[in-house]
Tab-separated table of C-alpha atoms in Angstrom:
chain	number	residue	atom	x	y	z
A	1	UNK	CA	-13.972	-13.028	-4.090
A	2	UNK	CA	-14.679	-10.864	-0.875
A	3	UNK	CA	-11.793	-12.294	1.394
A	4	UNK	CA	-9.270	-14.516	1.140
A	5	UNK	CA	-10.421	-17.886	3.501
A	6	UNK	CA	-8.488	-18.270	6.779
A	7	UNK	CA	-8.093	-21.988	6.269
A	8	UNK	CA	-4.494	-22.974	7.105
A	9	UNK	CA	-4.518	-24.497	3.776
A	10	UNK	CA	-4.909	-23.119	0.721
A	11	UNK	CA	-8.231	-22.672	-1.423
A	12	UNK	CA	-8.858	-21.574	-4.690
A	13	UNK	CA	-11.244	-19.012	-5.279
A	14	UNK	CA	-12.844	-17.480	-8.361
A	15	UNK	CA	-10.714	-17.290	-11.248
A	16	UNK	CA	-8.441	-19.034	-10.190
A	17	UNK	CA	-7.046	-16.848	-7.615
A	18	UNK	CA	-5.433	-19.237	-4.858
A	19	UNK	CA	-5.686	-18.217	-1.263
A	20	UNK	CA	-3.197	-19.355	1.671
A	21	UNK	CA	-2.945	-18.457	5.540
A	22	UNK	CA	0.934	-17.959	5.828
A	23	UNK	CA	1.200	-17.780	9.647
A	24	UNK	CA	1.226	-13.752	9.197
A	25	UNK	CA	-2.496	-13.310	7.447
A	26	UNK	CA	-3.619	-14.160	4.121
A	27	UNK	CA	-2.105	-14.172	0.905
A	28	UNK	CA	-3.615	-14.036	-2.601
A	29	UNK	CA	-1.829	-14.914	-5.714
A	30	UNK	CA	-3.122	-15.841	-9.424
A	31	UNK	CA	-0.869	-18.462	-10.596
A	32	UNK	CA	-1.209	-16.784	-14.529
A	33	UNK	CA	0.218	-13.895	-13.008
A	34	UNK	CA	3.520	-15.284	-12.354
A	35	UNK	CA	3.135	-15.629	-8.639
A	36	UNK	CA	2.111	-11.536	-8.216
A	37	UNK	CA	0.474	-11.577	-4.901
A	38	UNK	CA	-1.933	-9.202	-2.992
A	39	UNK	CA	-2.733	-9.126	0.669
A	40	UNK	CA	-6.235	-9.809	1.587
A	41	UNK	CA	-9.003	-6.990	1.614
A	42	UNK	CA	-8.515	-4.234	3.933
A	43	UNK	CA	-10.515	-0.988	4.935
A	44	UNK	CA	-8.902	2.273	3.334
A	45	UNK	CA	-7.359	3.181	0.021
A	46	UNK	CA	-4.101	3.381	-1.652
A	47	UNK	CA	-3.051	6.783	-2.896
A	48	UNK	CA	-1.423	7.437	-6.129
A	49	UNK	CA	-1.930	5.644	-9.025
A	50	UNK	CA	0.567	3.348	-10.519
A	51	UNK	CA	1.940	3.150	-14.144
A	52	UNK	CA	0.020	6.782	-15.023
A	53	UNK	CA	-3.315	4.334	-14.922
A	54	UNK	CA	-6.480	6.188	-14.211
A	55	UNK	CA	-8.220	3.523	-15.827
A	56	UNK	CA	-11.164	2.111	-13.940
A	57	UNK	CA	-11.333	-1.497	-14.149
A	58	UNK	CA	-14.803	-3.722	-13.508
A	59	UNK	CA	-13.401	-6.620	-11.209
A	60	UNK	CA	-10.879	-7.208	-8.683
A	61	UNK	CA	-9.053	-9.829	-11.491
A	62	UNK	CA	-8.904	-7.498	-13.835
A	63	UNK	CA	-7.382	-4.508	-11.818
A	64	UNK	CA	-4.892	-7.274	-9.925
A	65	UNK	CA	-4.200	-8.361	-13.702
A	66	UNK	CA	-3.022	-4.626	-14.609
A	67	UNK	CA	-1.484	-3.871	-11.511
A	68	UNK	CA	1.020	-7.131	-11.669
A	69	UNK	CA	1.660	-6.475	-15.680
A	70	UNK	CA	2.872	-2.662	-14.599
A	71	UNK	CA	4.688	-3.958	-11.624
A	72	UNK	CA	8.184	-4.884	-13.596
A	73	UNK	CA	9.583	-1.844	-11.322
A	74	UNK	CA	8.116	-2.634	-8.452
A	75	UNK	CA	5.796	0.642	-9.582
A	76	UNK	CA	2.392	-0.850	-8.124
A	77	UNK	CA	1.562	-0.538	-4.855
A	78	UNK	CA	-1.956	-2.485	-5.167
A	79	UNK	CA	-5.371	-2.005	-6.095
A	80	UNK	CA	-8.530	-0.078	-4.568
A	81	UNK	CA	-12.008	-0.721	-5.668
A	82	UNK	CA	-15.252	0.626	-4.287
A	83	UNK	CA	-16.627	-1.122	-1.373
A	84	UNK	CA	-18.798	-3.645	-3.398
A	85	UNK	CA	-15.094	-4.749	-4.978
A	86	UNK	CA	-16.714	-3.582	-8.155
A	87	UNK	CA	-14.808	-0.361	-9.813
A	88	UNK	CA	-11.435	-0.944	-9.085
A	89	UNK	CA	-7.814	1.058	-9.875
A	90	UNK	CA	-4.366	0.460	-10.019
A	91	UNK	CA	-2.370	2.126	-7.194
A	92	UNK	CA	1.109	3.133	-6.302
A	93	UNK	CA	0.994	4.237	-2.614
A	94	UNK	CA	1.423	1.333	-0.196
A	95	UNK	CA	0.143	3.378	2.800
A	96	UNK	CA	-3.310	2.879	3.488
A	97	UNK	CA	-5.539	5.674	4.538
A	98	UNK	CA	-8.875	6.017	5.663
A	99	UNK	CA	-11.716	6.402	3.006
A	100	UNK	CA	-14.812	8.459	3.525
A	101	UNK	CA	-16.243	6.711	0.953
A	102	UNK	CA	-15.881	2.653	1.711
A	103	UNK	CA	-13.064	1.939	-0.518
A	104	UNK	CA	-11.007	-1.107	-0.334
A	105	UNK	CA	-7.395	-2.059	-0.852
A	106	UNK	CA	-5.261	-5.263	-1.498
A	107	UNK	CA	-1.452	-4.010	-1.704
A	108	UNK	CA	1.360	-6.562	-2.870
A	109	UNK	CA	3.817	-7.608	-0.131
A	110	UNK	CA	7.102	-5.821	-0.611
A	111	UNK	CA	10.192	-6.060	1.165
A	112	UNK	CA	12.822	-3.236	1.223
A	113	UNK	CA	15.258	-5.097	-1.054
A	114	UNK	CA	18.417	-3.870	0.446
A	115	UNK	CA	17.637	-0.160	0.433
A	116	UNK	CA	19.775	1.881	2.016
A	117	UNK	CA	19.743	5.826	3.128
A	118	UNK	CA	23.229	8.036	3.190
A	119	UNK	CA	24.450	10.677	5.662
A	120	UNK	CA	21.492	13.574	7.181
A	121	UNK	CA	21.821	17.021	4.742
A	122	UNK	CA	20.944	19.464	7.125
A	123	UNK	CA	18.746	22.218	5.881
A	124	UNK	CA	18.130	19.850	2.764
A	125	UNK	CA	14.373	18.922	1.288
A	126	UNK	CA	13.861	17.054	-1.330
A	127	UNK	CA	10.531	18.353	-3.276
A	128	UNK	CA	7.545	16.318	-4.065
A	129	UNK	CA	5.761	13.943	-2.316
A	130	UNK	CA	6.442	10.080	-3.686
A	131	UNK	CA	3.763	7.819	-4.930
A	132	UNK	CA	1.033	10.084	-3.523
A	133	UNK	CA	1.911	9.310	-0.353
A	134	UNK	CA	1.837	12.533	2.135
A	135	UNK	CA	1.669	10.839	5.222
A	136	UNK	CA	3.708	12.443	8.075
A	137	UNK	CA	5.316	9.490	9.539
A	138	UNK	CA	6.489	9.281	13.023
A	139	UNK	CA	8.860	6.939	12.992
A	140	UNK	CA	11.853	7.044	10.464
A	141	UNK	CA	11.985	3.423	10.295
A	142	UNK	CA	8.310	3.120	8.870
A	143	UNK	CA	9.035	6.368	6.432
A	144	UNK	CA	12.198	4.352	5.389
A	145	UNK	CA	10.322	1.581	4.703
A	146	UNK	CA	7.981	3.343	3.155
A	147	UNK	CA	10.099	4.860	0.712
A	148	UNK	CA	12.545	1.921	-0.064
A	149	UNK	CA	9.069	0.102	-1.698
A	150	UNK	CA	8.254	3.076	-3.693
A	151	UNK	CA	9.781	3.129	-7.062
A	152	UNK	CA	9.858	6.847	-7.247
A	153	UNK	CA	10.906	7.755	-3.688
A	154	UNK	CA	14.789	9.157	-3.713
A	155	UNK	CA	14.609	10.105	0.212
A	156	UNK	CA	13.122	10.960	3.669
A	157	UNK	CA	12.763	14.704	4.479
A	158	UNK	CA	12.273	15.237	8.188
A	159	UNK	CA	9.998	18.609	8.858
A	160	UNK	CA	11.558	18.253	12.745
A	161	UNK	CA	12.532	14.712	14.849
A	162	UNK	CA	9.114	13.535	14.811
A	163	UNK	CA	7.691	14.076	11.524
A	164	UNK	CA	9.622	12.164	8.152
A	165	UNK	CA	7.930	12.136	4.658
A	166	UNK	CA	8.822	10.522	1.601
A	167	UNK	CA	9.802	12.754	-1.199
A	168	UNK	CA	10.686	12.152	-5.185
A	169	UNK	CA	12.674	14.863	-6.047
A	170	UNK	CA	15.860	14.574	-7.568
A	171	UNK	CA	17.876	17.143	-6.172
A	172	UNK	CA	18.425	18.655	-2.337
A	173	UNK	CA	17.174	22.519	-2.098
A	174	UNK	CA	17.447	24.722	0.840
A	175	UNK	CA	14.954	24.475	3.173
A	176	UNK	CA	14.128	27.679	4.842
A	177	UNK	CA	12.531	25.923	7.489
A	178	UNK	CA	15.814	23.761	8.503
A	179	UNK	CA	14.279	20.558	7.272
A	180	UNK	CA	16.803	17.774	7.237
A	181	UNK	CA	16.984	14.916	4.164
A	182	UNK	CA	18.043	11.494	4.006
A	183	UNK	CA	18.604	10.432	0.166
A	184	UNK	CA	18.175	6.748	-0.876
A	185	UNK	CA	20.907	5.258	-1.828
């Protein structure tokens, strides 16, 4: 399938896949799959890839099939496949970013679950960037967000105000650059 329909009502599509408007945009879940949905096809790509899956898979249903049977953790973010929907992977990162190169990404719907951050550690970083996602946010709510649907995100370091990134290290260093962290709690 190329797009989910924008029918208020819900179609099935190839393979079963069943596509509904929900008042927000489109939604795509294959009922085998235990109700594991995707968002329709976007421009962009997903970084990271989920359950240490390089694999390439051959259709969107098979790469949706892998990403939902990893996603027990919440650990996949979605799927990008080459512009003709063709060679397809499993990813982690639920930021979308531009692709040079035509990709295309359906990412699973995720709330934040009840995440929660603690107290600032000033002069803190946390190392590592989580699920391959380097993007310097500019709002903390989106970088909170961000990291409270990414199962290997333990915090927010902020490079000044204006600029948060999710990290997955385990433990605060000094930051000789007077970052400031947030750890999720």
């Amino acid at each position: 399938p190329r797009e989910c329909q924008t029918d208020l009502e819900c179609v099935t599509e190839e393979l079963g896949t069943q596509c509904c408007f929900n008042g927000c945009g489109h939604v795509c879940q294959n009922p085998d799959l235990g109700g594991c949905q995707f968002d329709a096809v976007q421009s962009g790509y997903l970084p990271g890839f989920a359950c240490s899956d390089q694999g390439v898979y051959k259709t969107v249903h098979e790469a949706k099939d892998a990403c939902c049977a990893c996603d027990v953790l919440d650990e996949c973010g979605g799927i990008t496949c080459s512009g003709d929907e063709t060679d397809c992977t499993i990813r982690s990162g639920l930021a979308l970013k531009d692709s040079r190169y035509g990709e295309v990404s359906m990412r699973i719907p995720r709330a934040d679950h009840g995440c929660t951050f603690g107290i600032i550690n000033p002069d803190k970083f946390l190392r590592g960037y989580a699920c391959g996602d380097s993007t310097r946010y500019t709002d903390i709510s989106d970088a909170k967000h961000a990291c409270c649907n990414c199962y290997t995100c333990s915090g927010i370091t902020a490079e000044d105000s204006e600029v948060f990134t999710i990290r997955s290290g385990s433990s605060l260093s000094t930051s000789p650059t007077h970052e400031d962290s947030y750890l999720k709690t």
